[in-house]
Coordinates of C-alpha atoms and ligand atoms in Angstrom, one line a residue:
X1 CA 0.0 0.0 0.0
X2 CA 1.0 3.6 -0.4
X3 CA 3.3 2.8 -3.4
X4 CA 2.2 5.8 -5.5
X5 CA 2.6 8.2 -2.5
X6 CA 6.1 6.8 -1.9
X7 CA 7.2 7.4 -5.5
X8 CA 5.6 10.8 -5.8
X9 CA 6.1 12.6 -2.5
X10 CA 8.6 11.1 -0.1
X11 CA 8.2 13.9 2.4
X12 CA 4.6 13.1 3.1
X13 CA 5.2 9.4 2.7
X14 CA 7.9 9.4 5.3
X15 CA 5.8 11.2 7.8
X16 CA 2.9 8.9 7.2
X17 CA 5.1 5.9 7.7
X18 CA 6.5 7.3 10.9
X19 CA 3.0 7.8 12.3
X20 CA 2.0 4.3 11.3
X21 CA 5.1 3.0 13.1
X22 CA 4.2 5.1 16.2
X23 CA 0.8 3.5 16.2
X24 CA 2.2 0.0 15.7
X25 CA 4.9 0.3 18.4
X26 CA 3.0 2.2 21.1
X27 CA 0.0 1.6 23.2
X28 CA -2.9 4.0 22.3
X29 CA -4.8 4.5 25.5
X30 CA -6.6 7.6 24.5
X31 CA -10.2 6.6 25.1
X32 CA -11.6 8.5 22.1
X33 CA -9.1 6.9 19.6
X34 CA -9.2 3.5 17.9
X35 CA -7.6 1.6 15.0
X36 CA -10.0 1.4 12.1
X37 CA -10.0 -1.6 9.9
X38 CA -8.1 -1.6 6.6
X39 CA -11.4 -1.8 4.8
X40 CA -12.6 1.4 6.5
X41 CA -9.3 3.1 5.6
X42 CA -9.5 1.9 2.0
X43 CA -13.0 3.3 1.6
X44 CA -11.8 6.7 2.8
X45 CA -8.9 6.7 0.3
X46 CA -11.1 6.4 -2.9
X47 CA -11.9 8.8 -5.7
X48 CA -15.3 9.3 -4.0
X49 CA -13.4 12.2 -2.4
X50 CA -13.6 13.9 -5.8
X51 CA -17.3 14.2 -5.9
X52 CA -19.6 17.1 -4.9
X53 CA -23.0 16.0 -3.8
X54 CA -24.7 18.9 -2.0
X55 CA -28.2 17.9 -1.0
X56 CA -29.5 14.4 -0.2
X57 CA -29.9 11.2 -2.2
X58 CA -32.1 11.9 -5.3
X59 CA -32.2 15.6 -4.4
X60 CA -28.7 16.7 -5.4
X61 CA -27.6 20.0 -6.9
X62 CA -24.9 18.4 -9.1
X63 CA -25.2 15.7 -11.7
X64 CA -23.2 12.5 -11.6
X65 CA -24.4 11.2 -8.3
X66 CA -25.9 7.9 -9.4
X67 CA -23.5 5.8 -7.4
X68 CA -22.9 8.4 -4.6
X69 CA -26.7 8.3 -3.9
X70 CA -26.5 4.5 -3.6
X71 CA -23.6 4.8 -1.2
X72 CA -25.2 7.4 1.0
X73 CA -28.5 5.5 1.0
X74 CA -26.7 2.3 2.0
X75 CA -25.0 4.2 4.9
X76 CA -28.4 5.6 5.9
X77 CA -30.1 2.2 5.8
X78 CA -27.3 0.5 7.7
X79 CA -27.3 3.2 10.3
X80 CA -31.1 2.9 10.8
X81 CA -30.9 -0.8 11.1
X82 CA -27.9 -0.8 13.5
X83 CA -29.5 1.8 15.8
X84 CA -33.1 0.8 15.2
X85 CA -33.6 4.5 14.3
X86 CA -36.5 6.2 12.5
X87 CA -34.1 8.6 10.7
X88 CA -30.4 8.9 10.1
X89 CA -28.4 11.8 8.8
X90 CA -24.9 10.4 7.9
X91 CA -23.5 13.7 6.5
X92 CA -22.0 15.5 9.6
X93 CA -18.3 15.8 9.2
X94 CA -17.5 15.7 12.9
X95 CA -19.1 15.4 16.4
X96 CA -18.9 19.2 16.9
X97 CA -20.7 19.8 13.6
X98 CA -23.3 17.3 14.5
X99 CA -24.0 19.0 17.8
X100 CA -24.0 22.3 16.1
X101 CA -26.6 21.1 13.6
X102 CA -28.8 19.7 16.4
X103 CA -28.7 23.0 18.3
X104 CA -29.3 24.9 15.1
X105 CA -32.4 22.7 14.4
X106 CA -33.9 22.7 18.0
X107 CA -32.9 26.1 19.5
X108 CA -32.9 29.8 18.7
X109 CA -29.8 31.8 19.6
X110 CA -30.1 32.8 23.3
X111 CA -32.4 29.8 24.2
X112 CA -31.6 27.9 27.3
X113 CA -30.2 24.4 27.2
X114 CA -28.5 22.2 29.8
X115 CA -25.4 20.1 29.4
X116 CA -22.7 18.5 31.6
X117 CA -19.9 20.9 32.8
X118 CA -16.7 20.4 30.9
X119 CA -14.6 19.9 34.0
X120 CA -17.1 17.3 35.3
X121 CA -16.7 15.2 32.1
X122 CA -18.9 17.1 29.5
X123 CA -17.7 18.1 26.1
X124 CA -16.7 21.5 24.8
X125 CA -19.8 21.6 22.6
X126 CA -22.1 21.0 25.6
X127 CA -21.9 24.7 26.5
X128 CA -18.4 25.6 27.4
X129 CA -18.1 29.4 27.5
X130 CA -15.1 29.3 25.1
X131 CA -17.1 27.3 22.5
X132 CA -19.9 28.4 20.1
X133 CA -22.3 26.4 22.2
X134 CA -21.6 28.6 25.3
X135 CA -21.4 31.8 23.3
X136 CA -24.7 31.4 21.3
X137 CA -26.9 29.6 23.8
X138 CA -27.8 30.2 27.4
X139 CA -26.2 27.0 28.8
X140 CA -26.9 25.8 32.3
X141 CA -24.6 23.1 33.6
X142 CA -25.1 20.0 35.7
X143 CA -22.2 18.0 37.1
X144 CA -21.2 15.2 39.4
X145 CA -21.5 15.2 43.2
X146 CA -18.4 16.0 45.2
X147 CA -18.4 12.9 47.4
X148 CA -19.4 10.2 44.7
X149 CA -18.1 11.9 41.6
X150 CA -21.3 10.5 39.9
X151 CA -24.4 12.2 38.6
X152 CA -27.2 12.5 41.1
X153 CA -30.3 12.2 38.9
X154 CA -32.7 13.6 41.6
X155 CA -30.6 16.8 41.7
X156 CA -30.5 16.9 37.9
X157 CA -34.3 16.7 37.9
X158 CA -34.5 19.5 40.4
X159 CA -32.1 21.7 38.4
X160 CA -34.0 21.0 35.1
X161 CA -37.3 21.8 36.8
X162 CA -35.9 25.1 38.2
X163 CA -34.2 26.2 35.0
X164 CA -36.7 24.8 32.4
X165 CA -34.2 24.4 29.5
X166 CA -35.6 23.8 26.0
X167 CA -33.1 20.9 25.5
X168 CA -31.2 18.6 27.8
X169 CA -27.9 17.1 26.6
X170 CA -26.8 13.9 28.0
X171 CA -23.4 12.2 27.3
X172 CA -19.9 13.0 28.2
X173 CA -16.2 12.6 27.2
X174 CA -14.6 12.0 30.6
X175 CA -17.3 10.4 32.7
X176 CA -16.3 6.8 33.7
X177 CA -19.8 5.8 34.9
X178 CA -22.9 4.4 33.2
X179 CA -25.3 7.1 32.0
X180 CA -29.0 6.5 32.6
X181 CA -30.4 7.8 29.3
X182 CA -34.0 6.8 30.1
X183 CA -33.8 8.9 33.3
X184 CA -32.6 11.8 31.2
X185 CA -35.5 11.3 28.8
X186 CA -38.0 11.4 31.7
X187 CA -36.4 14.5 33.2
X188 CA -36.5 16.3 29.9
X189 CA -40.0 15.2 28.9
X190 CA -41.4 16.1 32.4
X191 CA -40.5 19.8 31.7
X192 CA -41.4 19.6 28.0
X193 CA -37.7 19.7 26.9
X194 CA -36.1 17.7 24.1
X195 CA -33.5 15.1 25.2
X196 CA -30.4 14.9 23.0
X197 CA -28.0 12.1 23.7
X198 CA -24.3 12.5 22.7
X199 CA -23.2 8.9 22.9
X200 CA -19.9 9.4 21.0
X201 CA -17.7 7.7 23.5
X202 CA -19.9 4.8 24.5
X203 CA -21.7 4.1 21.3
X204 CA -19.9 0.8 20.7
X205 CA -20.7 -0.3 24.3
X206 CA -24.4 0.5 23.7
X207 CA -24.4 -1.5 20.5
X208 CA -22.6 -4.3 22.2
X209 CA -25.2 -4.5 24.9
X210 CA -22.9 -3.6 27.8
X211 CA -24.1 0.0 28.4
X212 CA -27.7 1.4 28.8
X213 CA -29.2 2.4 25.5
X214 CA -30.2 5.9 24.4
X215 CA -33.2 4.8 22.3
X216 CA -35.7 6.9 24.4
X217 CA -33.8 10.1 23.5
X218 CA -35.4 12.3 20.9
X219 CA -32.2 12.8 19.1
X220 CA -29.0 10.8 19.4
X221 CA -25.7 11.8 17.8
X222 CA -22.4 9.9 17.8
X223 CA -19.0 10.2 16.4
X224 CA -18.1 7.2 14.3
X225 CA -14.4 6.7 15.1
X226 CA -14.3 6.0 18.8
X227 CA -15.7 2.7 20.2
X228 CA -17.6 2.4 16.9
X229 CA -14.1 2.1 15.2
X230 CA -15.2 3.7 11.9
X231 CA -13.8 6.8 10.1
X232 CA -13.2 10.1 11.8
X233 CA -16.7 11.6 11.5
X234 CA -20.3 11.6 13.0
X235 CA -24.0 10.9 12.4
X236 CA -27.3 12.0 13.8
X237 CA -30.2 9.7 14.6
X238 CA -33.6 11.0 15.5
X239 CA -37.3 10.4 15.7
X240 CA -39.2 11.0 12.5
X241 CA -40.7 14.3 13.8
X242 CA -37.2 15.8 14.0
X243 CA -36.0 14.5 10.7
X244 CA -36.8 17.5 8.6
X245 CA -35.3 20.2 10.8
X246 CA -32.2 18.1 11.4
X247 CA -31.6 17.5 7.7
X248 CA -32.1 21.2 7.0
X249 CA -29.7 22.2 9.7
X250 CA -26.9 19.9 8.4
X251 CA -27.5 20.9 4.7
X252 CA -27.9 23.7 3.8
X253 CA -27.7 25.1 7.3
X254 CA -24.1 24.2 8.2
X255 CA -22.3 22.1 5.6
X256 CA -21.9 22.2 1.8
X257 CA -20.9 19.1 -0.1
X258 CA -20.8 16.0 2.1
X259 CA -17.6 13.9 2.3
X260 CA -18.9 10.9 0.4
X261 CA -15.7 8.9 0.8
X262 CA -16.1 9.2 4.5
X263 CA -19.8 8.3 4.2
X264 CA -18.7 5.1 2.3
X265 CA -16.3 4.3 5.2
X266 CA -19.1 4.8 7.7
X267 CA -21.3 2.3 5.7
X268 CA -18.4 -0.2 6.0
X269 CA -18.1 0.5 9.8
X270 CA -21.8 0.1 10.3
X271 CA -21.7 -3.3 8.7
X272 CA -18.7 -4.3 10.8
X273 CA -20.7 -3.3 13.9
X274 CA -23.4 -5.8 12.9
X275 CA -20.9 -8.7 12.6
X276 CA -20.8 -11.3 15.4
X277 CA -17.4 -10.3 16.6
X278 CA -18.4 -6.8 17.5
X279 CA -20.3 -7.6 20.7
X280 CA -17.5 -9.7 22.3
X281 CA -15.1 -6.8 21.3
X282 CA -17.2 -4.3 23.3
X283 CA -17.5 -6.7 26.2
X284 CA -13.7 -7.0 26.3
X285 CA -13.2 -3.2 26.2
X286 CA -15.2 -2.9 29.3
X287 CA -13.6 -5.9 31.1
X288 CA -10.1 -4.4 30.2
X289 CA -11.0 -1.0 31.6
X290 CA -12.3 -2.5 34.8
X291 CA -9.1 -4.6 35.1
X292 CA -6.9 -1.5 34.5
X293 CA -8.8 0.6 37.1
X294 CA -8.3 -2.2 39.6
X295 CA -4.5 -2.4 39.0
X296 CA -4.2 1.4 39.3
X297 CA -6.3 1.5 42.5
X298 CA -4.4 -1.5 44.0
X299 CA -1.3 0.6 43.4
X300 CA -2.8 3.5 45.4
X301 CA -3.6 5.7 42.4
X302 CA -6.8 7.6 43.0
X303 CA -9.3 6.8 40.2
X304 CA -12.2 9.4 39.9
X305 CA -15.5 7.9 41.2
X306 CA -13.6 4.8 42.5
X307 CA -13.6 2.9 39.2
X308 CA -15.3 2.6 35.8
X309 CA -18.4 1.2 34.2
X310 CA -17.3 1.9 30.7
X311 CA -14.2 2.1 28.5
X312 CA -12.4 4.9 30.3
X313 CA -10.6 5.7 33.5
X314 CA -9.9 9.1 34.9
X315 CA -7.1 9.1 37.4
X316 CA -6.1 11.9 39.7
X317 CA -2.4 12.3 39.1
X318 CA -2.0 14.5 42.1
X319 CA -2.5 11.4 44.2
X320 CA 1.0 10.4 42.9
X321 CA 2.3 13.9 43.7
X322 CA 2.4 15.0 40.0
X323 CA 0.2 16.8 37.5
X324 CA -1.7 15.4 34.5
X325 CA 0.8 17.0 32.2
X326 CA 3.8 15.6 33.8
X327 CA 2.2 12.1 34.0
X328 CA 0.9 12.0 30.4
X329 CA 4.2 13.3 29.0
X330 CA 6.2 10.7 31.0
X331 CA 3.9 8.0 29.7
X332 CA 4.3 9.2 26.2
X333 CA 8.1 8.9 26.6
X334 CA 7.5 5.3 27.6
X335 CA 5.3 4.6 24.5
X336 CA 2.0 4.8 26.3
X337 CA -0.4 7.4 24.9
X338 CA -3.1 9.0 27.0
X339 CA -4.3 12.5 27.6
X340 CA -4.2 15.0 30.5
X341 CA -7.7 16.0 31.6
X342 CA -9.5 18.1 34.2
X343 CA -11.2 16.2 37.0
X344 CA -14.4 17.2 38.8
X345 CA -13.9 20.3 41.0
X346 CA -10.6 20.9 39.3
X347 CA -8.3 23.3 41.1
X348 CA -5.7 23.5 38.3
X349 CA -5.6 25.0 34.8
X350 CA -6.9 23.0 31.8
X351 CA -3.4 23.2 30.3
X352 CA -1.9 21.4 33.3
X353 CA -4.8 19.8 35.0
X354 CA -4.9 17.2 37.8
X355 CA -6.1 14.3 35.8
X356 CA -5.0 11.7 33.2
X357 CA -7.7 10.1 31.1
X358 CA -7.1 6.6 29.6
X359 CA -9.2 4.0 27.9
X360 CA -9.1 0.5 26.4
X361 CA -10.8 0.6 22.9
X362 CA -7.6 0.6 20.9
X363 CA -5.6 -1.9 22.9
X364 CA -8.6 -4.2 22.8
X365 CA -8.7 -3.9 19.0
X366 CA -5.2 -5.3 19.1
X367 CA -6.5 -8.3 21.0
X368 CA -5.1 -7.5 24.4
X369 CA -7.0 -8.9 27.4
X370 CA -6.7 -8.9 31.2
X371 CA -3.3 -10.5 31.4
X372 CA -1.7 -7.8 29.2
X373 CA -3.7 -5.1 31.1
X374 CA -2.2 -6.3 34.4
X375 CA 1.3 -5.7 32.9
X376 CA 0.4 -2.4 31.3
X377 CA -1.1 -1.2 34.6
X378 CA 2.2 -2.0 36.4
X379 CA 4.2 -0.1 33.7
X380 CA 1.9 2.9 34.0
X381 CA 2.3 2.9 37.8
X382 CA 6.1 2.6 37.6
X383 CA 6.3 5.6 35.2
X384 CA 3.9 7.8 37.2
X385 CA 5.8 7.0 40.4
X386 CA 9.1 8.1 38.9
X387 CA 8.3 10.3 35.9
X388 CA 11.8 11.8 35.6
X389 CA 13.6 8.5 35.3
X390 CA 14.8 8.3 31.7
X391 CA 16.3 4.9 32.0
X392 CA 13.0 3.5 33.3
X393 CA 11.0 5.1 30.5
X394 CA 13.4 3.8 27.9
X395 CA 13.2 0.3 29.4
X396 CA 9.4 0.3 29.5
X397 CA 9.2 1.7 25.9
X398 CA 11.2 -1.3 24.7
X399 CA 8.8 -3.7 26.6
X400 CA 5.8 -1.8 25.2
X401 CA 7.2 -2.3 21.7
X402 CA 7.8 -6.0 22.3
X403 CA 4.2 -6.4 23.6
X404 CA 2.8 -4.5 20.7
X405 CA 4.7 -6.7 18.2
X406 CA 3.0 -9.7 19.8
X407 CA -0.4 -8.0 19.0
X408 CA 0.4 -6.5 15.6
X409 CA -1.5 -3.9 13.7
X410 CA -1.8 -3.0 10.0
X411 CA 0.2 -5.8 8.4
X412 CA -0.9 -4.3 5.1
X413 CA 1.3 -1.2 5.9
X414 CA 4.7 -3.0 6.2
Ligands
LIG501 N1 -11.8 14.9 21.5 C1 -12.8 14.0 21.9 C2 -12.3 13.2 23.1 O1 -11.1 13.0 23.2 O2 -13.1 12.9 23.9 C3 -14.1 14.6 22.0 O3 -14.3 15.4 21.0

């Protein structure tokens, strides 16, 4: 693969190869990343990228969309089947755009909506003051409780009743606990609000039957590249009554020509998620995360909320006497990739916060299970206990590489 690129542009080729080698030789423990299949990657790298297709299947503004229409329809049909949804829009380019489209469809500028606070695990687009969502809409935030570091649904209901938002957003990017989407729906509907679920992180777990479903939500969106393991992109699923405003908000509201090569890759990923090996994969992601949380806690590292119910762990690096930045940088030097993160009731800056977030979707894709997780947890602990020790980091990096070679990735890119 990549032969033409190699011949034509060695600069780009060399950098691509270095990145492939980094992914092969290191442990990706960033919970929002994954390793897509070669079939998904191939679909993205096709001449479908050349085609403009503003509009929707059979309602395009350009000619030449006979096969593009079939591809987009296939992606729509597979998404509807996979999620048992009334309606699917497969055009959003990214999670942020999908959320923007939903707000555009359901809210007017200045309207009140409610989302999880960023430092408690919410996403930037759930109303952070530095994001369009916080600037254009009157966003009220809920969070976790100080003692449990979990959502208290009774308090959430009280806040919703007091504030009366037009829309309630459930979902998070750094919340290690199961989300009760049905409870969110009830809370929203009791006050006449719309419930929008952002299931981007946990979508695979939901499809795998190891996390509560968001099917009662009025609108669900998800990115397609995290636990779903498809291309870097997003989709919106909704009840029929919201289909028209959602479609109008995506196009012509926000986007122009959809990326049909990415839509083709989404169709491939949706099919993969319907194959028999997908559910066991999701079950193993969750088992691996639980095993990792246990090793870390056994090693006296404070894990936010005392564990995990999903694919991610949020640890408090200050319990090791370091910051999230120091810890995540030291782990990177040992070939273990994760990200620094704020923790609930954060006292530090987002640039050098207290937390480190890590997850198991990518290493589970490689086939790693509890035995490997035990070893990885010990390596993580050693590095975090002694982050300045260059010899130790080099030694662990070599061990990480050896382990990764036992669970190889992308043989096609040798
Ligand atoms: N950047 C993603 C994450 O890491 O959770 C969310 O957009």
